[in-house]
Coordinates of C-alpha atoms in Angstrom, one line a residue:
Chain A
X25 CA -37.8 -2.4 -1.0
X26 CA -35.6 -2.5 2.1
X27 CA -32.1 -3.6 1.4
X28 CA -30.2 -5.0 4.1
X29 CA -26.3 -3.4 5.1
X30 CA -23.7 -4.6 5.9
X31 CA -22.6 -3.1 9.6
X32 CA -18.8 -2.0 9.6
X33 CA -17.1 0.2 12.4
X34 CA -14.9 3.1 11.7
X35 CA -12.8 4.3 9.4
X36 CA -10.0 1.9 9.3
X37 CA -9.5 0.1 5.5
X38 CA -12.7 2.2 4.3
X39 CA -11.3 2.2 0.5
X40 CA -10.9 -1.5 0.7
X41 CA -14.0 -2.1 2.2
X42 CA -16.2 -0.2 -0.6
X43 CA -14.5 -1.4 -3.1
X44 CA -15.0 -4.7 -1.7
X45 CA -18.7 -3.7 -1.1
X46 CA -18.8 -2.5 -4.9
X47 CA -17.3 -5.4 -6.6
X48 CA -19.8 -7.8 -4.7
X49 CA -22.8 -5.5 -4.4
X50 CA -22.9 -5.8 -0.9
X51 CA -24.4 -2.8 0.5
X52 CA -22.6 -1.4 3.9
X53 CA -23.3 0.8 7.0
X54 CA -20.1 2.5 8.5
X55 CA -20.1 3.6 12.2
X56 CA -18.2 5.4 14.2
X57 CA -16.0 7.2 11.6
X58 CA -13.8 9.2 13.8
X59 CA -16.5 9.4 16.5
X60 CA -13.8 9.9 19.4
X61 CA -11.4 12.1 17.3
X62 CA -11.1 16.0 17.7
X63 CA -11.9 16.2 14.1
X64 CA -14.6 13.5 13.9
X65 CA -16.1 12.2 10.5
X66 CA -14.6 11.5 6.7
X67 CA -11.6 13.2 5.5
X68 CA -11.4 15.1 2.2
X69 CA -9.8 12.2 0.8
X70 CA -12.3 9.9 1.6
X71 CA -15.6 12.0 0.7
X72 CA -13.3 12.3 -2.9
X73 CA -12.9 8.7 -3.2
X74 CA -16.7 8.5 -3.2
X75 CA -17.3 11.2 -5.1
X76 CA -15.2 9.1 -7.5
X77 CA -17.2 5.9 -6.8
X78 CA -20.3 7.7 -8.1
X79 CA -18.6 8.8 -10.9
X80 CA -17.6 5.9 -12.9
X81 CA -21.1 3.9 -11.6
X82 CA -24.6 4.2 -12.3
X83 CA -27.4 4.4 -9.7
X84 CA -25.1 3.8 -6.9
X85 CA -26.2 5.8 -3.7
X86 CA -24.0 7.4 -0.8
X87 CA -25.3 9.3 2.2
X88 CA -23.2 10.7 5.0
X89 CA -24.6 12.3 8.0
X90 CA -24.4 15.6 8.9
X91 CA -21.1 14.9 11.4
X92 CA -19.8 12.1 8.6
X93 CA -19.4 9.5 11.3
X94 CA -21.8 7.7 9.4
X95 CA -21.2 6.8 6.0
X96 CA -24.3 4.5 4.3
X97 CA -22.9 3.0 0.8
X98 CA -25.3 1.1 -1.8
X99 CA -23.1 0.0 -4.9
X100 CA -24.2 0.2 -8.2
X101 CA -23.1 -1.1 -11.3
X102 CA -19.7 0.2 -12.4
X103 CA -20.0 1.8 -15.9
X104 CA -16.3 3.2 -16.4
X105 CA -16.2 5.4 -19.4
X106 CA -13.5 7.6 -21.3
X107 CA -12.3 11.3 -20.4
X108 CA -13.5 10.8 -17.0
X109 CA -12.1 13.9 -14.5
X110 CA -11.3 14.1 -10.8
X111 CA -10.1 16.0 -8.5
X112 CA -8.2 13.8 -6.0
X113 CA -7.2 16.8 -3.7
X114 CA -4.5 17.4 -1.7
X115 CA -5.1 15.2 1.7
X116 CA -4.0 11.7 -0.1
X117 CA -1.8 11.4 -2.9
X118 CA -3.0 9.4 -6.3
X119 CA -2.1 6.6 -5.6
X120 CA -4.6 6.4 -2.9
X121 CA -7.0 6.1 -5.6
X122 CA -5.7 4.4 -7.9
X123 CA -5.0 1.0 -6.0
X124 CA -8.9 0.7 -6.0
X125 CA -9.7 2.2 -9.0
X126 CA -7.1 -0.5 -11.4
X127 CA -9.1 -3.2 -9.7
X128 CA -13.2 -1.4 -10.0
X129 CA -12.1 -0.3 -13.5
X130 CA -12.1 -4.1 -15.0
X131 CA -15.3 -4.8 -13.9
X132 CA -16.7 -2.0 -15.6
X133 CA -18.7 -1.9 -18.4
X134 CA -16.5 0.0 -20.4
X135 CA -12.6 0.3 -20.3
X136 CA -11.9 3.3 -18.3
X137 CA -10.3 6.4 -18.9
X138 CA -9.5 9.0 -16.3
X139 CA -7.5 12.2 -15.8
X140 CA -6.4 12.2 -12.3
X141 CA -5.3 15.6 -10.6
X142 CA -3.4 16.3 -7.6
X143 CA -0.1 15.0 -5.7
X144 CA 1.9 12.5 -7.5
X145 CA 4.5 12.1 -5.6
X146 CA 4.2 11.4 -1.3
X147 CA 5.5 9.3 1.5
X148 CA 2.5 7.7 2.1
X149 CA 1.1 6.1 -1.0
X150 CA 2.6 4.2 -3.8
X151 CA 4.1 7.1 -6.4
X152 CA 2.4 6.8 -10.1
X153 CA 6.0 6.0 -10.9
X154 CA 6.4 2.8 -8.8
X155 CA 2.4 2.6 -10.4
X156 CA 3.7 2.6 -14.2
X157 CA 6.8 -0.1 -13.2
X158 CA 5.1 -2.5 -11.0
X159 CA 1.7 -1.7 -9.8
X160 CA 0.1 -2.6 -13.5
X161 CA 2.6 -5.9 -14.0
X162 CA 1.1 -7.1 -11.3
X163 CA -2.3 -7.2 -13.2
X164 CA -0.8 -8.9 -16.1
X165 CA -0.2 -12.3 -13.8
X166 CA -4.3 -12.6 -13.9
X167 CA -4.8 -12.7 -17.7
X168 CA -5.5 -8.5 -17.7
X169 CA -4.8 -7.6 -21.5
X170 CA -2.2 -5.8 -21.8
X171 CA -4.0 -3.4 -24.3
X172 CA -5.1 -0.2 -22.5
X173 CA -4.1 -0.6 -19.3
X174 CA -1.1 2.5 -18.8
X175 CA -0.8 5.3 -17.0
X176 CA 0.6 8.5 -18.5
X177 CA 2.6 11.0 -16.3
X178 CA 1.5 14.5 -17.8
X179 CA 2.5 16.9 -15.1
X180 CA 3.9 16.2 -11.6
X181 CA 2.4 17.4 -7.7
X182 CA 4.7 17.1 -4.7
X183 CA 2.9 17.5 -1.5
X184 CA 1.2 20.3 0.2
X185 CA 0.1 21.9 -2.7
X186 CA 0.0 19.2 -5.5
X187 CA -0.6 19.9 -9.2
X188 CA 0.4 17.0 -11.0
X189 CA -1.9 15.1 -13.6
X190 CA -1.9 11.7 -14.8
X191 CA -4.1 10.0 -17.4
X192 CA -4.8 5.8 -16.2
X193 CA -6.3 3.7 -18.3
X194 CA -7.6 0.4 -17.3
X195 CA -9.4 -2.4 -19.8
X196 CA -12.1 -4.7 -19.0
X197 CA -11.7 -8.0 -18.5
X198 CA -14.2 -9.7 -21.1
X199 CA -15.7 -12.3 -18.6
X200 CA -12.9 -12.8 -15.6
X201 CA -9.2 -12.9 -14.1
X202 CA -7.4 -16.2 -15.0
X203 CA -5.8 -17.9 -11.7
X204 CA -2.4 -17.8 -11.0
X205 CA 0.4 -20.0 -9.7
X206 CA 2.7 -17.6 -8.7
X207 CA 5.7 -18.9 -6.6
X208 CA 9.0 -18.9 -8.5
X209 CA 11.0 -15.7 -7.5
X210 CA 13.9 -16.2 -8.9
X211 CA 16.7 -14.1 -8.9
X212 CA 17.4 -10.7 -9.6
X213 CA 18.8 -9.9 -12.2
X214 CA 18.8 -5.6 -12.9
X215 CA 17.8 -3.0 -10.9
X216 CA 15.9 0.1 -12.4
X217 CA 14.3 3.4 -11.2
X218 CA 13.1 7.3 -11.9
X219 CA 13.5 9.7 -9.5
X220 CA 10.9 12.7 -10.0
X221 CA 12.0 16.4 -8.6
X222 CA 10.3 19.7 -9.1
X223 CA 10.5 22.6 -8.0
X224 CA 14.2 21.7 -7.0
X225 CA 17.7 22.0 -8.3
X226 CA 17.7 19.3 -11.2
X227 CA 20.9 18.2 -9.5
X228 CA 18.8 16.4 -6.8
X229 CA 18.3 13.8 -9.3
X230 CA 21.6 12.9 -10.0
X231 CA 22.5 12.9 -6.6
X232 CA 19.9 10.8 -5.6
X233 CA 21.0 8.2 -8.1
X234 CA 24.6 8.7 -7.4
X235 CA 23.7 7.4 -3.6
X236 CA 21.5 4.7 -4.6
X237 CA 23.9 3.1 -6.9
X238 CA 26.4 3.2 -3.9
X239 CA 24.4 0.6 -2.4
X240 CA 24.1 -1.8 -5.3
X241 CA 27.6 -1.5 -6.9
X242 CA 28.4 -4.5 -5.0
X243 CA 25.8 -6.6 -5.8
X244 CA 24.9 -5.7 -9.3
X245 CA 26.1 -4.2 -12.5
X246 CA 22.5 -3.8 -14.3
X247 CA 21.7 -0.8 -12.6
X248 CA 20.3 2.1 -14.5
X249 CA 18.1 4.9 -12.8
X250 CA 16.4 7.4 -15.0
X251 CA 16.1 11.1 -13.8
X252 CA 12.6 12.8 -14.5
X253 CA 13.0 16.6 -13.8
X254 CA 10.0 18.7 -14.6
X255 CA 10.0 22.5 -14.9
X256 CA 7.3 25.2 -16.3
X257 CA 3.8 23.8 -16.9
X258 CA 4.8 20.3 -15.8
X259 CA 6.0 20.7 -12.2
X260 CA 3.3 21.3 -10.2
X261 CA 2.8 23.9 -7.3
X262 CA 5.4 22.6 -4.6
X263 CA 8.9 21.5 -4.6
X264 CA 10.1 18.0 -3.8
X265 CA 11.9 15.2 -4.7
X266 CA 11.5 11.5 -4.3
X267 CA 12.9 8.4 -6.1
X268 CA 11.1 4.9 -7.2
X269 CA 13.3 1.9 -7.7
X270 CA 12.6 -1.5 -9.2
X271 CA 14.2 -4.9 -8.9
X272 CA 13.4 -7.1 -11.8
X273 CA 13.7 -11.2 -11.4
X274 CA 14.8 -13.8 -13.9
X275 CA 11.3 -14.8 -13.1
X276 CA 9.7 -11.6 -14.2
X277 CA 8.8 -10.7 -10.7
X278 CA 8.9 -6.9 -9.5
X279 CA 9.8 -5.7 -6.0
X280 CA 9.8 -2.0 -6.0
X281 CA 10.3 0.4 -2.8
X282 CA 9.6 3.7 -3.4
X283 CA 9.8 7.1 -1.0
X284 CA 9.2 11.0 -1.4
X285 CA 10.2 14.1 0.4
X286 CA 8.5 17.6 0.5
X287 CA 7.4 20.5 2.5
X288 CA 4.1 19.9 5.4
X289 CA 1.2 21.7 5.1
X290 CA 1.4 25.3 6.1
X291 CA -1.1 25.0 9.4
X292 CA 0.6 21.9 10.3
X293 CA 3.8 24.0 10.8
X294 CA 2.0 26.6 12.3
X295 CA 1.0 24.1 15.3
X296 CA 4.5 22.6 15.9
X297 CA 6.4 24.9 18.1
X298 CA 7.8 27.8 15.5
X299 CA 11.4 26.4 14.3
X300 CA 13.5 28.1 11.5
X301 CA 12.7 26.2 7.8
X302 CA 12.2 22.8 8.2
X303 CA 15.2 20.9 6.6
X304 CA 14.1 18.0 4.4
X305 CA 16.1 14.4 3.9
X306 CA 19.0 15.5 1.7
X307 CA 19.2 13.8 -1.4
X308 CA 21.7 11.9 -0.8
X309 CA 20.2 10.1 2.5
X310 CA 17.0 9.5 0.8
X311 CA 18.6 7.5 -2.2
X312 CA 20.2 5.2 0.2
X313 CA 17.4 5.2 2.3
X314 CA 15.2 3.8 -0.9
X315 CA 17.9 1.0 -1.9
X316 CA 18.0 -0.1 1.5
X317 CA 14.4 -0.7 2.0
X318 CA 14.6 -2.2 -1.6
X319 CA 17.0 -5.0 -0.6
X320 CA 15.0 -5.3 2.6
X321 CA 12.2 -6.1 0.5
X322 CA 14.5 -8.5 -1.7
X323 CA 15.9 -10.1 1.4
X324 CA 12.2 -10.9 2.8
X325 CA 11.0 -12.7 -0.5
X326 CA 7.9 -13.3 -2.3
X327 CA 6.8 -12.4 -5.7
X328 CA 5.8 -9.3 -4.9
X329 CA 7.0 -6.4 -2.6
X330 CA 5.4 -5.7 0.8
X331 CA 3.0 -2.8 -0.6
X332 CA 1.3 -5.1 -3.3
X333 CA 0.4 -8.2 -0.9
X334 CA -3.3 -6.2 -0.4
X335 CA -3.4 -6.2 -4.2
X336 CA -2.1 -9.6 -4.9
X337 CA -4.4 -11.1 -2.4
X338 CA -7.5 -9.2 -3.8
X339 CA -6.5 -10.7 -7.1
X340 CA -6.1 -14.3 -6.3
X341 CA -9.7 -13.9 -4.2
X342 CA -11.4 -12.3 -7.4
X343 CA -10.4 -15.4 -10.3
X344 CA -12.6 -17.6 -10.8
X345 CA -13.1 -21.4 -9.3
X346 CA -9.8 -22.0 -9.4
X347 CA -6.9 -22.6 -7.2
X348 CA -4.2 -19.7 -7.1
X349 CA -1.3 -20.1 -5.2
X350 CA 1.3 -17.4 -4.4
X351 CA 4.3 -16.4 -2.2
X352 CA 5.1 -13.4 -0.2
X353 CA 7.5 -12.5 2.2
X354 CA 6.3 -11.6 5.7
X355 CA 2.5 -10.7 6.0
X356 CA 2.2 -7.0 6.9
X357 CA -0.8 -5.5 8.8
X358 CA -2.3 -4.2 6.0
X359 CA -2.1 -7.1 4.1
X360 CA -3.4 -9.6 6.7
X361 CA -6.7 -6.5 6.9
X362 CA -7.1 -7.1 3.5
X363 CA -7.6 -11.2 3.9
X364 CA -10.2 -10.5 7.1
X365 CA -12.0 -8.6 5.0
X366 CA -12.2 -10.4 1.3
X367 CA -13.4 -13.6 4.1
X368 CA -16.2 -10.8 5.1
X369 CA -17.4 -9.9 1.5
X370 CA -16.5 -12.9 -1.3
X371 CA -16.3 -15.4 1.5
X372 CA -12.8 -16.3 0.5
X373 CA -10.6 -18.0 2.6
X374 CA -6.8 -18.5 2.1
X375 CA -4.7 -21.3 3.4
X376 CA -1.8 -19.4 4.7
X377 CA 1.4 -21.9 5.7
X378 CA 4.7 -20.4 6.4
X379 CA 7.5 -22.0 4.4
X380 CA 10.7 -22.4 6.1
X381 CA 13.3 -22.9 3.8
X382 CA 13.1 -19.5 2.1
X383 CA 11.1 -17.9 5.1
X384 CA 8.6 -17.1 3.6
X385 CA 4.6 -17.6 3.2
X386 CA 2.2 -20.1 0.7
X387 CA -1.2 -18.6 0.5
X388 CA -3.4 -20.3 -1.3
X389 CA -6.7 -19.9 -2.5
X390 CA -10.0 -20.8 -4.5
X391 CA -11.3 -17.8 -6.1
X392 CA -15.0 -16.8 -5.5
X393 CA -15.6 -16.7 -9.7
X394 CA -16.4 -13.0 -10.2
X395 CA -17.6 -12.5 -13.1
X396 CA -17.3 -8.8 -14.9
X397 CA -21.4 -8.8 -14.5
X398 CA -21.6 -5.2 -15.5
X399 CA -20.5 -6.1 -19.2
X400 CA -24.0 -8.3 -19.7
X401 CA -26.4 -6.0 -18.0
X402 CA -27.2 -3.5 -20.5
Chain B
X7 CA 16.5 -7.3 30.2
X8 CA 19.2 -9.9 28.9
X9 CA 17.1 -13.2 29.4
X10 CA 13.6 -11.7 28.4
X11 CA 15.1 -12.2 25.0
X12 CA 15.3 -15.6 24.1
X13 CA 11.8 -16.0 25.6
X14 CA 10.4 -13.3 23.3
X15 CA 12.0 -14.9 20.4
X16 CA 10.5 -18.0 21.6
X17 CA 7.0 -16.9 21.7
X18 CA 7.0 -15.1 18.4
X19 CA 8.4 -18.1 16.8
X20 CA 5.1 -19.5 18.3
X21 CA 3.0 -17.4 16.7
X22 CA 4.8 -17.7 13.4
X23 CA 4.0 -21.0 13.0
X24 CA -0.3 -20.7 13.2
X25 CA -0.7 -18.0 10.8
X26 CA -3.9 -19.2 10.1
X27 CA -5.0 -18.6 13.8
X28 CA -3.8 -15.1 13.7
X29 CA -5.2 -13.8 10.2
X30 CA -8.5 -15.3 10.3
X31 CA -8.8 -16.6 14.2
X32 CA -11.2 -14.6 16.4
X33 CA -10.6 -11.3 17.3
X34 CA -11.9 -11.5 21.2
X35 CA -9.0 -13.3 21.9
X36 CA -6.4 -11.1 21.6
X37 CA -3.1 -11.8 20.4
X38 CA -0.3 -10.7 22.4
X39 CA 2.0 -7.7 21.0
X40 CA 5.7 -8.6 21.0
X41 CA 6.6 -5.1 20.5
X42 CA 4.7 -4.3 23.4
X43 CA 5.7 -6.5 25.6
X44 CA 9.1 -5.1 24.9
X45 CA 8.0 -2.0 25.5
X46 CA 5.7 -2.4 28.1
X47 CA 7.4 -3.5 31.3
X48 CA 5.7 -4.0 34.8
X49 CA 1.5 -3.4 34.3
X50 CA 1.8 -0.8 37.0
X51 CA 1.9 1.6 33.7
X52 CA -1.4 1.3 32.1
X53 CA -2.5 3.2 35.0
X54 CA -1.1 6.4 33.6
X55 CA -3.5 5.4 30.9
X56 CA -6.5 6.4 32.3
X57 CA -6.0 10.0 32.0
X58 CA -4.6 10.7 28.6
X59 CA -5.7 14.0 27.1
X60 CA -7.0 13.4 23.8
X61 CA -4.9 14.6 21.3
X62 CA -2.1 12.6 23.3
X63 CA -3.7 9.5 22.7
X64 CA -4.2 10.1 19.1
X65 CA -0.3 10.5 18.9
X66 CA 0.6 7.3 20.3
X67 CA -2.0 5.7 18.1
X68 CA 0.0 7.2 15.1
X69 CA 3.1 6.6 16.0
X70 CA 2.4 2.4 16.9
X71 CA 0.8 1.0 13.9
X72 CA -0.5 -2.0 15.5
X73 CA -2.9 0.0 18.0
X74 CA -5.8 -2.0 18.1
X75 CA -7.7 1.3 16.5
X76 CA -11.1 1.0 14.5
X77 CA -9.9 4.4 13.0
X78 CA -6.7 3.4 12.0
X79 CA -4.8 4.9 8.7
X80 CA -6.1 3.5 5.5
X81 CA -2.5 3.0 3.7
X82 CA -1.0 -0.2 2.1
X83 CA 2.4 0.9 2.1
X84 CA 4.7 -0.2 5.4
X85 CA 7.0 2.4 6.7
X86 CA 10.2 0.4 7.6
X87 CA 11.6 2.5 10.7
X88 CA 14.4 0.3 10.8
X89 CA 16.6 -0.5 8.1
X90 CA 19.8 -2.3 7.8
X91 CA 23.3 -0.6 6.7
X92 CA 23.4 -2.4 3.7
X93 CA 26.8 -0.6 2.6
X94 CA 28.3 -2.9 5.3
X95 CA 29.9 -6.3 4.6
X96 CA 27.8 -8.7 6.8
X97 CA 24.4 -8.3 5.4
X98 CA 25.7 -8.4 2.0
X99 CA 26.4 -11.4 2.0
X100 CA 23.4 -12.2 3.0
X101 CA 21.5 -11.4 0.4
X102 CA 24.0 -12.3 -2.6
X103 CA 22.4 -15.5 -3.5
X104 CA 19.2 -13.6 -4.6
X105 CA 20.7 -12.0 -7.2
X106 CA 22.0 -13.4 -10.6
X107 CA 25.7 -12.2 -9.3
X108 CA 25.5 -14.7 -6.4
X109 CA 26.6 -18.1 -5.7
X110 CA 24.4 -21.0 -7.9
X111 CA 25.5 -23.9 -6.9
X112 CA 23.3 -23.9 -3.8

């Protein structure tokens, strides 16, 4: 039998785009992964996230040339499964894999259960703390049961060398999200956060926190931020430090703006001309650096913070017949990607009309009715 | 310069208002860059473009997000480069009314 693909270009949005691919069992051809780069082809954290794809799916089938420019991709059926392992190695945090694997895991067949290992905490993906707070609320708007779906923070990684472990679990959905009307921000009404060091003076934390609440003092007196200092067994292989911080609305809503701070990777130091020790953000910079972007993120609106638009999007598309409607403050690049490409898979289209009076954006949608189809097949 | 300003405002006001147009509307035409048009100045520079080595290239595509690049970096989070001194007066008040603190009348 021939199956047809789906013909994509590079490597931009290539999580998105298989998990997209999976959850509508469209089958896709990538191009020109890195084909003009220096390094062409998939990067470590890519191959991984396939690697993980085949892991919690049956008979799904991934070939990759022998450059890895081309990547072919034919979904199976997404079994999930308990004491599942990976590796997510040390080129992309976890959260890298997580934001697909929360929304591939309740279309499974069975709630999932995996041990992820690696870097916990980076600059450039969502920390499993803002992942715990937020990330899985987010979930619960769509009629996700609440049963089963956590993430446990066993040991923690900063970034080069990682070493952290988490355990997520995600449930099923019996049959399929529940729309949403989603507009109502409210106000907000306490502020809470974790920061996360290892490796580090446990006085980081507190000076982290000590910045941070400099910022809000005016503004609000529901401000607590929890310190999380691991040593020993639990602290991973490199030291670092970051914080995570939560607003939470009378509405419920969570706007979250998270950041972390460690050490590059050796070679990469190597290759910049030879200074002394790089100096990191102190402490102190980086907790007002966090509360600054979070009342940035406050100031600009919308139910949800700029990093969870992709998400929220992806959620509205996957209910079923229904209309959702949400708000968000302004669109980012990613998040406007994300709406190109659930019109290119589910054939979902949002009505998207800017609202002036809060400055803000409507998007609505009707859902393209997922249903969890792996559940019946058995 | 000085009156370029308004105009740029102008024009991303513009596009603002047809988000529709620039999420889903077609990618041949493209949209105009407000950041580069800042940026960019007389078109006598795109010359230099011709000869970039490489690695060069690569670096400017890091460092401006919104390089129209097929390979560009798979990451949901935004890096704000900019961010307000919130520990100043002005902005504060800015925001007050979205918190439970602020003013409820309005």
């Amino acid at each position: 039998m021939k199956t047809s693909y789906m013909k994509l270009r590079g490597s931009q949005y290539l999580r998105l785009r298989l998990l997209l691919a999976t959850l509508s069992s469209t089958p896709i051809l990538v191009e020109d992964i890195r084909s003009d780069s220096s390094s062409p082809g998939l990067r470590p954290h890519e191959v991984s996230f396939l690697r993980l794809l085949e892991k919690i799916s049956d008979d799904c089938t991934v070939e990759i040339n022998d450059t890895g420019t081309k990547l072919r991709y034919r979904p199976g059926v997404l079994m999930g499964g308990k004491n599942l392992v990976h590796d997510c190695g040390l080129s992309r945090a976890i959260g890298y894999f997580m934001e697909p694997l929360i929304v591939l895991g309740l279309f499974g067949k069975r709630p999932l259960s995996i041990r992820l290992k690696g870097i916990t905490n980076d600059s450039k993906d969502l920390s499993v703390d803002t992942f715990r707070t937020t990330t899985l609320h987010i979930l619960k708007q769509f009629g996700v049961p609440i049963d089963g779906l956590e993430l446990k923070i066993e040991s923690r990684g900063a970034a080069p060398l990682g070493g952290g472990e988490v355990v997520l679990g995600v449930p099923i959905v019996p049959n399929s999200l529940t729309a949403t009307l989603w507009i109502d921000e409210g106000m907000v009404k306490r502020i809470r956060g974790v920061t996360s060091s290892t490796r580090v003076s446990p006085q980081f934390g507190n000076r982290m926190i000590f910045s941070a609440r400099g910022i809000f003092n005016r503004l609000l007196p529901d401000v607590h931020i929890f310190t999380d200092h691991r040593s020993g067994q639990s602290c991973g292989r490199s030291p670092g430090y970051g914080i995570s911080l939560v607003a939470e609305t009378t509405t419920g809503c969570l706007i979250s703006a998270d950041m972390a701070v460690s050490y590059p990777k050796a070679e990469e130091d190597a290759s910049m001309k030879y200074d002394e020790k790089l100096e990191l953000l102190p402490p102190e910079d980086l907790g007002t650096q966090v509360a600054s972007m979070l009342l940035g993120e406050i100031e600009a609106g919308g139910v949800v913070d700029s990093s969870h638009q992709g998400l929220l999007f992806l959620l509205c598309a996957l209910c079923p017949p229904d209309v959702s409607k949400v708000r968000v403050g302004k669109l980012t690049p990613y998040s406007i990607a994300v709406l190109r490409n659930i019109r290119d898979f589910l054939g979902v289209k949002f009505v998207i009309k800017p609202e002036a009076a809060m400055n803000t954006v409507i998007l609505k949608c009707v859902g393209c009715g997922l249903k969890n189809n792996a559940r019946t097949i058995s | 310069s000085k009156w370029k300003e308004s105009l740029i405002a102008r024009a991303r006001m513009r596009q603002n208002i047809n988000l529709m147009q620039l999420v889903y509307g077609d990618s041949s035409s493209k949209l105009v860059n407000p950041s580069r048009v800042t940026e960019g100045g007389s078109s006598e520079d795109s010359d230099d473009d011709i000869l970039v080595p490489k690695a060069e290239l690569e670096k400017r595509m890091a460092e401006n997000p919104d390089y129209d690049d097929i390979n560009v970096d798979d990451r949901s989070k935004i890096v704000t480069s900019q961010l307000k001194d919130w520990s100043s007066g002005d902005y504060i008040t800015v925001i007050r009314d979205r918190f439970v603190t602020g003013d409820w009348s309005k």
